[in-house]
PDB file of C-alpha atoms in Angstrom:
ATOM      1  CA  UNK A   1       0.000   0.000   0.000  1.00  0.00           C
ATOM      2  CA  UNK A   2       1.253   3.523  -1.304  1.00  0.00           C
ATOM      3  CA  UNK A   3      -0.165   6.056   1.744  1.00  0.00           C
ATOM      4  CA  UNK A   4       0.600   9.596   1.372  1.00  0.00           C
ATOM      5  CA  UNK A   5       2.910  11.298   3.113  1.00  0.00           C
ATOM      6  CA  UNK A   6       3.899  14.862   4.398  1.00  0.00           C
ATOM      7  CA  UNK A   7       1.815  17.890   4.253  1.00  0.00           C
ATOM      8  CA  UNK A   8       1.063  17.998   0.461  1.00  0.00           C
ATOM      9  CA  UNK A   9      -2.549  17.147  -0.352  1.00  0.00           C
ATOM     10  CA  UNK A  10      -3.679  13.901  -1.883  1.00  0.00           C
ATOM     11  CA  UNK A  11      -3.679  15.744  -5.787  1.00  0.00           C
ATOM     12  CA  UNK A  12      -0.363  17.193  -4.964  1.00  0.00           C
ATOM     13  CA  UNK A  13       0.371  13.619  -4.274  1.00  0.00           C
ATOM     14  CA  UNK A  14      -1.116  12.273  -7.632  1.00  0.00           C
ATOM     15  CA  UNK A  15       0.383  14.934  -9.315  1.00  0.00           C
ATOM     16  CA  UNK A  16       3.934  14.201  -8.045  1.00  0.00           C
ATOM     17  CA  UNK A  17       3.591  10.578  -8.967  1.00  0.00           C
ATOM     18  CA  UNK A  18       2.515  10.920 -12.615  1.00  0.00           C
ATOM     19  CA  UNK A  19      -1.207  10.212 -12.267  1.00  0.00           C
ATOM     20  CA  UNK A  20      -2.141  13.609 -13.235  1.00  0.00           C
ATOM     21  CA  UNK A  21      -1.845  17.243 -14.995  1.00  0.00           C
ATOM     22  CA  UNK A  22      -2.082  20.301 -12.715  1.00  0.00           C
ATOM     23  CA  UNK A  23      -3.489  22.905 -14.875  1.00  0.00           C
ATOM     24  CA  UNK A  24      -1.387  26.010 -14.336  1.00  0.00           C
ATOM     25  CA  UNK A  25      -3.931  29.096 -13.977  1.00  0.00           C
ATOM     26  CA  UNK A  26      -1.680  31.773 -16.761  1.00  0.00           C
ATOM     27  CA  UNK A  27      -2.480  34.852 -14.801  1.00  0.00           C
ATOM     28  CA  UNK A  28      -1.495  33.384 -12.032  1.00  0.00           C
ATOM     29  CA  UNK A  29       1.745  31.972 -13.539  1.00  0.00           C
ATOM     30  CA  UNK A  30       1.912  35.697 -14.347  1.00  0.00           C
ATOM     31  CA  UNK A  31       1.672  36.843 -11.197  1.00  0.00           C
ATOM     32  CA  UNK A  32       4.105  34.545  -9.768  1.00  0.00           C
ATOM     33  CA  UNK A  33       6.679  35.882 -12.711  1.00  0.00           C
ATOM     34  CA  UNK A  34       5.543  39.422 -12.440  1.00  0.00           C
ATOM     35  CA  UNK A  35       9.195  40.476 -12.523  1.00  0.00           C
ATOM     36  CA  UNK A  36       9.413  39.347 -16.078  1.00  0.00           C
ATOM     37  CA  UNK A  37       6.238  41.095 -17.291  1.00  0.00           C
ATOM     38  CA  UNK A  38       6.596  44.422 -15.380  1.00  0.00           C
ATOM     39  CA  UNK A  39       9.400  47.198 -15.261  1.00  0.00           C
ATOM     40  CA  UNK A  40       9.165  49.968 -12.645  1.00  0.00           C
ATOM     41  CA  UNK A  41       9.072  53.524 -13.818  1.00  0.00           C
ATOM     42  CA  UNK A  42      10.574  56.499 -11.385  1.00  0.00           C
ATOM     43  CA  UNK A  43      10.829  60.038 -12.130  1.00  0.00           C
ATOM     44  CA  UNK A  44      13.363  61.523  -9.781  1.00  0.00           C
ATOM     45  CA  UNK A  45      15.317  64.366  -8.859  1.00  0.00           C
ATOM     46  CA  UNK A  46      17.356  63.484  -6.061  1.00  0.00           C
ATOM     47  CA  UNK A  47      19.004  60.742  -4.342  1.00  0.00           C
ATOM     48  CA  UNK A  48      16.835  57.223  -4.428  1.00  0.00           C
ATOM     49  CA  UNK A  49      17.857  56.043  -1.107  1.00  0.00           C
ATOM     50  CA  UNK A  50      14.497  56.335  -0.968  1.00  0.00           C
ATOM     51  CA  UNK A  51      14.172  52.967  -2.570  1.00  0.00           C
ATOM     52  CA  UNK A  52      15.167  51.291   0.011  1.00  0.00           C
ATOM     53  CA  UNK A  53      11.664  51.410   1.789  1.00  0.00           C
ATOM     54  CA  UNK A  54      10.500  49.651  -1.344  1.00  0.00           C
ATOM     55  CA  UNK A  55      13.144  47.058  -1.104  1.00  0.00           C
ATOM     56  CA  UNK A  56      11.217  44.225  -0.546  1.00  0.00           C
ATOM     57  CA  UNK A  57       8.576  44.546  -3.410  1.00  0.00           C
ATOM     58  CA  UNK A  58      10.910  45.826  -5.584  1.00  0.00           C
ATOM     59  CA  UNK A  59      14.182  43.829  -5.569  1.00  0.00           C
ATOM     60  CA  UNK A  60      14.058  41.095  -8.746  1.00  0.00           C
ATOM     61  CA  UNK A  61      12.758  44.137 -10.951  1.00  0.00           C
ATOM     62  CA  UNK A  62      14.318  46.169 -13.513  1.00  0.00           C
ATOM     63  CA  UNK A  63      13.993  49.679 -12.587  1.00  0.00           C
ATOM     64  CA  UNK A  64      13.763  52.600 -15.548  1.00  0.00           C
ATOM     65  CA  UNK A  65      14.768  55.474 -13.903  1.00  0.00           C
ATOM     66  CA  UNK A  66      13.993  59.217 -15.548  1.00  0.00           C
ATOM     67  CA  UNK A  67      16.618  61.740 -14.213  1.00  0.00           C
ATOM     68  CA  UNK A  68      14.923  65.536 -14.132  1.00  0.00           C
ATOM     69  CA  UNK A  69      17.355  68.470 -13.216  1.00  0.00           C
ATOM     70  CA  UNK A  70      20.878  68.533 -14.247  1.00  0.00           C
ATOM     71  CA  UNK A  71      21.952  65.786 -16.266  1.00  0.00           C
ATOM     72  CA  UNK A  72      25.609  65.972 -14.501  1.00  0.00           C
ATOM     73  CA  UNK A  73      24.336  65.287 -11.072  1.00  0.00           C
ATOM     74  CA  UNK A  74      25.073  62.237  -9.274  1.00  0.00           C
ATOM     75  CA  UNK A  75      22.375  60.459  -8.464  1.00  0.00           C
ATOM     76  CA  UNK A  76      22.899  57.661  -4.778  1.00  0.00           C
ATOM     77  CA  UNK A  77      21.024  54.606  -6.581  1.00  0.00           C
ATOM     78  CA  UNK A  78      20.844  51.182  -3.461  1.00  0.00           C
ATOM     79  CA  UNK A  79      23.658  48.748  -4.693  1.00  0.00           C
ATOM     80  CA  UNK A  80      20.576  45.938  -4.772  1.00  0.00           C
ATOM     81  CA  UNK A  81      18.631  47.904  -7.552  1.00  0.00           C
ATOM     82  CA  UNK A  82      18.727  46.540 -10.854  1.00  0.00           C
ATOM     83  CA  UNK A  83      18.420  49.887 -13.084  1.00  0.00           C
ATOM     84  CA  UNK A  84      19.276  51.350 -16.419  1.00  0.00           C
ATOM     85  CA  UNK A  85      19.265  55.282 -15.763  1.00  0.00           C
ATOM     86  CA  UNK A  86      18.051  58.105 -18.133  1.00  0.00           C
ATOM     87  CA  UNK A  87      18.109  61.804 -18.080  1.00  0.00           C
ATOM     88  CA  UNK A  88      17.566  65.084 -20.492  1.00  0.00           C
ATOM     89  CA  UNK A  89      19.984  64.598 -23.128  1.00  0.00           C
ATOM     90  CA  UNK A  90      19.117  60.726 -23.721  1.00  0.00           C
ATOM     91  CA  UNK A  91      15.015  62.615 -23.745  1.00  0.00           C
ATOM     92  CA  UNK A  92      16.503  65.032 -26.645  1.00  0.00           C
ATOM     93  CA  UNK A  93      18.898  62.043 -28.366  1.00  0.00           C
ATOM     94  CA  UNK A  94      15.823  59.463 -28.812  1.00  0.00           C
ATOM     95  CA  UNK A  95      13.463  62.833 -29.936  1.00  0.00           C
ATOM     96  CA  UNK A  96      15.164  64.614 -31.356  1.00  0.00           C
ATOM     97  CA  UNK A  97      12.696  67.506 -31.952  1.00  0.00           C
ATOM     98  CA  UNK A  98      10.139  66.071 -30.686  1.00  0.00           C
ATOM     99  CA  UNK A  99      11.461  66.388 -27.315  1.00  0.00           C
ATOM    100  CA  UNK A 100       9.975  69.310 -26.138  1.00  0.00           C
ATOM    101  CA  UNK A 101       6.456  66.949 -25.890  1.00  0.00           C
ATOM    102  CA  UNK A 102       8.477  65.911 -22.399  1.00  0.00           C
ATOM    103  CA  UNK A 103       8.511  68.567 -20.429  1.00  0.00           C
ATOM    104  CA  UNK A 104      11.605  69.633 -17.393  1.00  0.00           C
ATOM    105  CA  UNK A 105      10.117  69.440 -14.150  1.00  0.00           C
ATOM    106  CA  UNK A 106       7.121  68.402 -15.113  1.00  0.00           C
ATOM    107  CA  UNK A 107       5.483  64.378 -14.134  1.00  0.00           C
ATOM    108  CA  UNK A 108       5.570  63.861 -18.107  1.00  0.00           C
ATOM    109  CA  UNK A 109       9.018  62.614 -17.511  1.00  0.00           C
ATOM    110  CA  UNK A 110       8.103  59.387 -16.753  1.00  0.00           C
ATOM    111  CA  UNK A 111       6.519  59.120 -20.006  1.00  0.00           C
ATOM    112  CA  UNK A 112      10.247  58.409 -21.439  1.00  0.00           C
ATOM    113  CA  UNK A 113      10.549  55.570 -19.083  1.00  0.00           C
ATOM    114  CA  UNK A 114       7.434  54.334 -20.410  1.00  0.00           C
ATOM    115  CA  UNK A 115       8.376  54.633 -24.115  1.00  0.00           C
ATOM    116  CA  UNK A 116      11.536  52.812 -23.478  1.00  0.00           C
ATOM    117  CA  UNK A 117      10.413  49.616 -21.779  1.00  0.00           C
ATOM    118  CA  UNK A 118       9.576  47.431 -23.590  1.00  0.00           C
ATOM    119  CA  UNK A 119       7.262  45.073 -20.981  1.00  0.00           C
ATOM    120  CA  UNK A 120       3.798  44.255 -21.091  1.00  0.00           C
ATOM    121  CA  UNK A 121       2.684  45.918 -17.683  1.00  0.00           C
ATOM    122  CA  UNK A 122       4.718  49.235 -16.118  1.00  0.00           C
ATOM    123  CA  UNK A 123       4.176  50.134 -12.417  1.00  0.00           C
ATOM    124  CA  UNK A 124       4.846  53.702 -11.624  1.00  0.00           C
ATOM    125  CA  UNK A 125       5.099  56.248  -8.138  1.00  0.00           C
ATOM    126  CA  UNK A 126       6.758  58.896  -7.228  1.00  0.00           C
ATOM    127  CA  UNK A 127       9.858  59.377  -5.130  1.00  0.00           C
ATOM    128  CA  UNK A 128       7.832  60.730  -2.182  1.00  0.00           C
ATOM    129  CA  UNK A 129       5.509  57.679  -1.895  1.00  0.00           C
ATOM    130  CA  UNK A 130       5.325  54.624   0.449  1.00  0.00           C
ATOM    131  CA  UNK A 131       3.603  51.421   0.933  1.00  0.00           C
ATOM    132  CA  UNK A 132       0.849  51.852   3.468  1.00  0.00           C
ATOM    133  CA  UNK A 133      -0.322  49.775   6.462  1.00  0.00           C
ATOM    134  CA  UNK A 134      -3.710  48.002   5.686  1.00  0.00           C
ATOM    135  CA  UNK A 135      -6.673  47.315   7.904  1.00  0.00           C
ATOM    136  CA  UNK A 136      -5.003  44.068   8.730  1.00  0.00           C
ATOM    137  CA  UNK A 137      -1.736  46.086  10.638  1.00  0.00           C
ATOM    138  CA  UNK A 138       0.128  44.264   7.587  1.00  0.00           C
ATOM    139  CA  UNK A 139       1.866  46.506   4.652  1.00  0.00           C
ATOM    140  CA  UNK A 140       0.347  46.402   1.421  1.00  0.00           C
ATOM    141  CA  UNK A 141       2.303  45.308  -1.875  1.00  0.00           C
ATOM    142  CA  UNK A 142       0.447  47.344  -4.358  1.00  0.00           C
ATOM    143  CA  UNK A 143       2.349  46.355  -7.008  1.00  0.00           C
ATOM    144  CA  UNK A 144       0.523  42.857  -6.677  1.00  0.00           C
ATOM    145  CA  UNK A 145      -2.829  44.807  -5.953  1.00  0.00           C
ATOM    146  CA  UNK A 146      -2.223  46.760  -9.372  1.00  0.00           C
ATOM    147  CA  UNK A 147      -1.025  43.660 -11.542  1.00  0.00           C
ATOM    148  CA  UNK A 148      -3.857  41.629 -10.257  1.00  0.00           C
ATOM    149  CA  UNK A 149      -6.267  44.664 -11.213  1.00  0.00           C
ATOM    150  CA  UNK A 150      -4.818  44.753 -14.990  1.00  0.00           C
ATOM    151  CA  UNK A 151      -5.346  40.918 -15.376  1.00  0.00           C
ATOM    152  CA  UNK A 152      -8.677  41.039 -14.537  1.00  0.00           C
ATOM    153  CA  UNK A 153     -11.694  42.779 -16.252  1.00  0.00           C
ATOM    154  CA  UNK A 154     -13.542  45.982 -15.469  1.00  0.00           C
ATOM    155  CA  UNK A 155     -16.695  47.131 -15.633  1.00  0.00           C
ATOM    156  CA  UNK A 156     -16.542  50.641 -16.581  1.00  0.00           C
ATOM    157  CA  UNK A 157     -20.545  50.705 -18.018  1.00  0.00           C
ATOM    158  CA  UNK A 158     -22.320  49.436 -15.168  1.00  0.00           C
ATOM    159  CA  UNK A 159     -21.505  49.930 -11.472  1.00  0.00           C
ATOM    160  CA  UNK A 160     -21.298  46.971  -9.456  1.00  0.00           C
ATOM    161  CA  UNK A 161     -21.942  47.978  -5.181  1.00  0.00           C
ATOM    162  CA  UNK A 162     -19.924  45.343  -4.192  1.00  0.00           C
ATOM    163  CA  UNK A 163     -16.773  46.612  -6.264  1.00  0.00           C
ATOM    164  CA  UNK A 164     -14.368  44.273  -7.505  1.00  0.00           C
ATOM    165  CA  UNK A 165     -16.851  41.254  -8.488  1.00  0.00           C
ATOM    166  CA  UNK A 166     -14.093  39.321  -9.975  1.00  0.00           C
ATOM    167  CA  UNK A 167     -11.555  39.194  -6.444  1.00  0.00           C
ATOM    168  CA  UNK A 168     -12.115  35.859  -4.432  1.00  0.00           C
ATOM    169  CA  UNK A 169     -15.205  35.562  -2.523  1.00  0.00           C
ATOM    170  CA  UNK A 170     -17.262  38.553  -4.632  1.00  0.00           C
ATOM    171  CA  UNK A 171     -19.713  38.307  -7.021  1.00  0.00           C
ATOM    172  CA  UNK A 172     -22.159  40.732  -8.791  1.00  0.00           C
ATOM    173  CA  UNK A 173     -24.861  42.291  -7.134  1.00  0.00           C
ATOM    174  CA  UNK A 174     -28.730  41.732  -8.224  1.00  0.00           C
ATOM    175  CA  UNK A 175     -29.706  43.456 -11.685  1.00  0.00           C
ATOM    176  CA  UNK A 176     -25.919  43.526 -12.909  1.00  0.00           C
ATOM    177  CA  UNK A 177     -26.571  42.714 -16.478  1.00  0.00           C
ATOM    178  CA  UNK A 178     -25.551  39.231 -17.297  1.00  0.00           C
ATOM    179  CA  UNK A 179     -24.515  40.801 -21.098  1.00  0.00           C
ATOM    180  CA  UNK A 180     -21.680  42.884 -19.234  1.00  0.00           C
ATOM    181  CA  UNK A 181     -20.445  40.455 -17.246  1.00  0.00           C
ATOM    182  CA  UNK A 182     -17.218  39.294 -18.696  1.00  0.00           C
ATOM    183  CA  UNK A 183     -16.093  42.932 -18.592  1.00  0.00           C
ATOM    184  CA  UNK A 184     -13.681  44.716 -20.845  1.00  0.00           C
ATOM    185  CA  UNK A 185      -9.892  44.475 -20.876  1.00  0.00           C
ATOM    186  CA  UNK A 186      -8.564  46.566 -18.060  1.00  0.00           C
ATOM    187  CA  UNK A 187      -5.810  48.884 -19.320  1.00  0.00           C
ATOM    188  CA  UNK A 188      -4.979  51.241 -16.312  1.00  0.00           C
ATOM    189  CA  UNK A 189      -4.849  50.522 -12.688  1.00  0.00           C
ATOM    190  CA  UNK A 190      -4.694  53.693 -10.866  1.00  0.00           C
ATOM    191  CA  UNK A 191      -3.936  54.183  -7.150  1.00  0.00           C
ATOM    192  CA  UNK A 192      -4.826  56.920  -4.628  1.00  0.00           C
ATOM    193  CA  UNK A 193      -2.531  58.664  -2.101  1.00  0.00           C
ATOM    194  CA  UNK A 194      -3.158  58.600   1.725  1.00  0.00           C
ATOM    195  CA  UNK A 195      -2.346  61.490   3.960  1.00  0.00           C
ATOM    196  CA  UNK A 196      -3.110  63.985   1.097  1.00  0.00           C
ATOM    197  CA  UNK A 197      -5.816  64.427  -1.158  1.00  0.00           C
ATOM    198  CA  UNK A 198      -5.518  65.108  -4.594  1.00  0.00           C
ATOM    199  CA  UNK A 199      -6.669  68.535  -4.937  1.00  0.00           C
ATOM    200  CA  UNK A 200      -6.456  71.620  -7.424  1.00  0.00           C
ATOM    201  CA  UNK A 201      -4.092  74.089  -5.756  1.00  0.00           C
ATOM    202  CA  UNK A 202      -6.871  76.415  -4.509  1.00  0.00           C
ATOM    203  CA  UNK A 203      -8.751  73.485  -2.937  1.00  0.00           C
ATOM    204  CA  UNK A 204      -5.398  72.133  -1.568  1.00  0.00           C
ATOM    205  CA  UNK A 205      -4.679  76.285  -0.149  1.00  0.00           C
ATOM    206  CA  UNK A 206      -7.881  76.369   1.274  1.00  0.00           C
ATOM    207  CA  UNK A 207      -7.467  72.858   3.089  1.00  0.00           C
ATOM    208  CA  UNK A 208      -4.426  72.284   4.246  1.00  0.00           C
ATOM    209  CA  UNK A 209      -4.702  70.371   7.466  1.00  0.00           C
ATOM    210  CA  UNK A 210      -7.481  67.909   5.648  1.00  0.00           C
ATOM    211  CA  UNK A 211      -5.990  64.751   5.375  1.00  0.00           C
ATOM    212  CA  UNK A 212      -7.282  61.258   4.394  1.00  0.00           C
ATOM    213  CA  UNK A 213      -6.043  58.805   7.118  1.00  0.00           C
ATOM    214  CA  UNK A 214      -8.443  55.806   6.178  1.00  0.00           C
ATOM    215  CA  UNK A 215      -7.276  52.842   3.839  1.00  0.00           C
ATOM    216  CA  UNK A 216      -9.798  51.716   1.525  1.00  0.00           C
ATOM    217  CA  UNK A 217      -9.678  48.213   0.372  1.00  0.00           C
ATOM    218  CA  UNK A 218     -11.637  48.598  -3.151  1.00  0.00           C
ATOM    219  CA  UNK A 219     -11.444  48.586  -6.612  1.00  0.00           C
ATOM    220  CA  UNK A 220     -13.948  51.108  -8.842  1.00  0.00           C
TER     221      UNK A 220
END
């Protein structure tokens, strides 16, 4: 008699033995390879020591990195990144004159780090943003969150009051139009900051002291 053994379950078993397939899930094979399907975009102007925070989501990926200000400047990049580095006269080199559609000092920058990659998803922040603490008092990876959001669908024509009805455990609500319910192709996965809303200057002059504090766990 063959009796399993260890912690693996009985079709882990099987499927160690020969007796059957596993069917590998692609977006999750994705997911688990994300390195190799994502670069990381970063506009900066100063020292990326900064990085370092990231560290642990972001070692394993290639890193584009968009110098603004003077080209001659030294930029402090961690030892551990893996990196090719950019700045204003590679911008005017690759566009010749067509440059000036990339603006100095201006977020556009990072649109050079997107032309240049050449993977199929690009995560992007800027160099005064952090991982937050979720609800659970663990740190969120939100490069997962966003690569999970561009593999799955949206639903940008009908809105669905349980959000995201394609994570694990969620479903669509009643009247949800069975028609629109294998969604569209989701092309842009867009987070929101904590500890500062995004607001025009004269809404941002008039409240400065208003801060959001509370992490919300959904996807519009």
């Amino acid at each position: 008699v063959d009796h399993f053994s260890g912690n693996k379950s009985p079709i882990d078993n099987l499927i160690n033995k020969g007796g059957l397939t596993k069917s590998i899930n692609p977006a999750e094979q994705m997911l688990n390879n994300l390195n190799q399907y994502m670069d990381i975009v970063i506009p900066s102007i100063r020292d990326l020591d900064f990085l370092d925070v990231w560290r642990p989501y972001l070692e394993g990926f290639h890193l584009i990195l968009v110098q603004d200000g003077d080209p001659d400047r030294y930029l402090k990049i961690p030892s551990w990144a893996d990196y090719e580095l950019y700045n204003r006269r590679d911008i005017d080199v690759a566009l010749a004159h067509q440059s000036w559609i990339i603006r100095k000092n201006d977020a556009s920058l990072r649109d050079f780090g997107f032309l240049v990659s050449h993977k199929t998803f690009i995560y992007t922040f800027d160099e005064d943003c952090q991982p937050v603490v979720g609800p659970d008092g663990k740190v969120v990876n939100p490069i997962i969150e966003h690569a999970r959001n561009l593999i799955s669908p949206s639903t940008p024509f009908f809105f669905n009051t349980v959000y995201d009805p394609y994570r694990d455990g969620s479903d669509f609500v009643r009247g949800f139009p069975y028609s629109l319910r294998a969604g569209v192709a989701t092309a842009v996965s867009h987070g929101l900051w904590m500890h500062n809303y995004d607001y025009d200057a004269p809404t941002q002059l008039l409240k400065v002291d208003e801060k959001n504090e509370r992490y919300v766990d959904a996807t519009l």
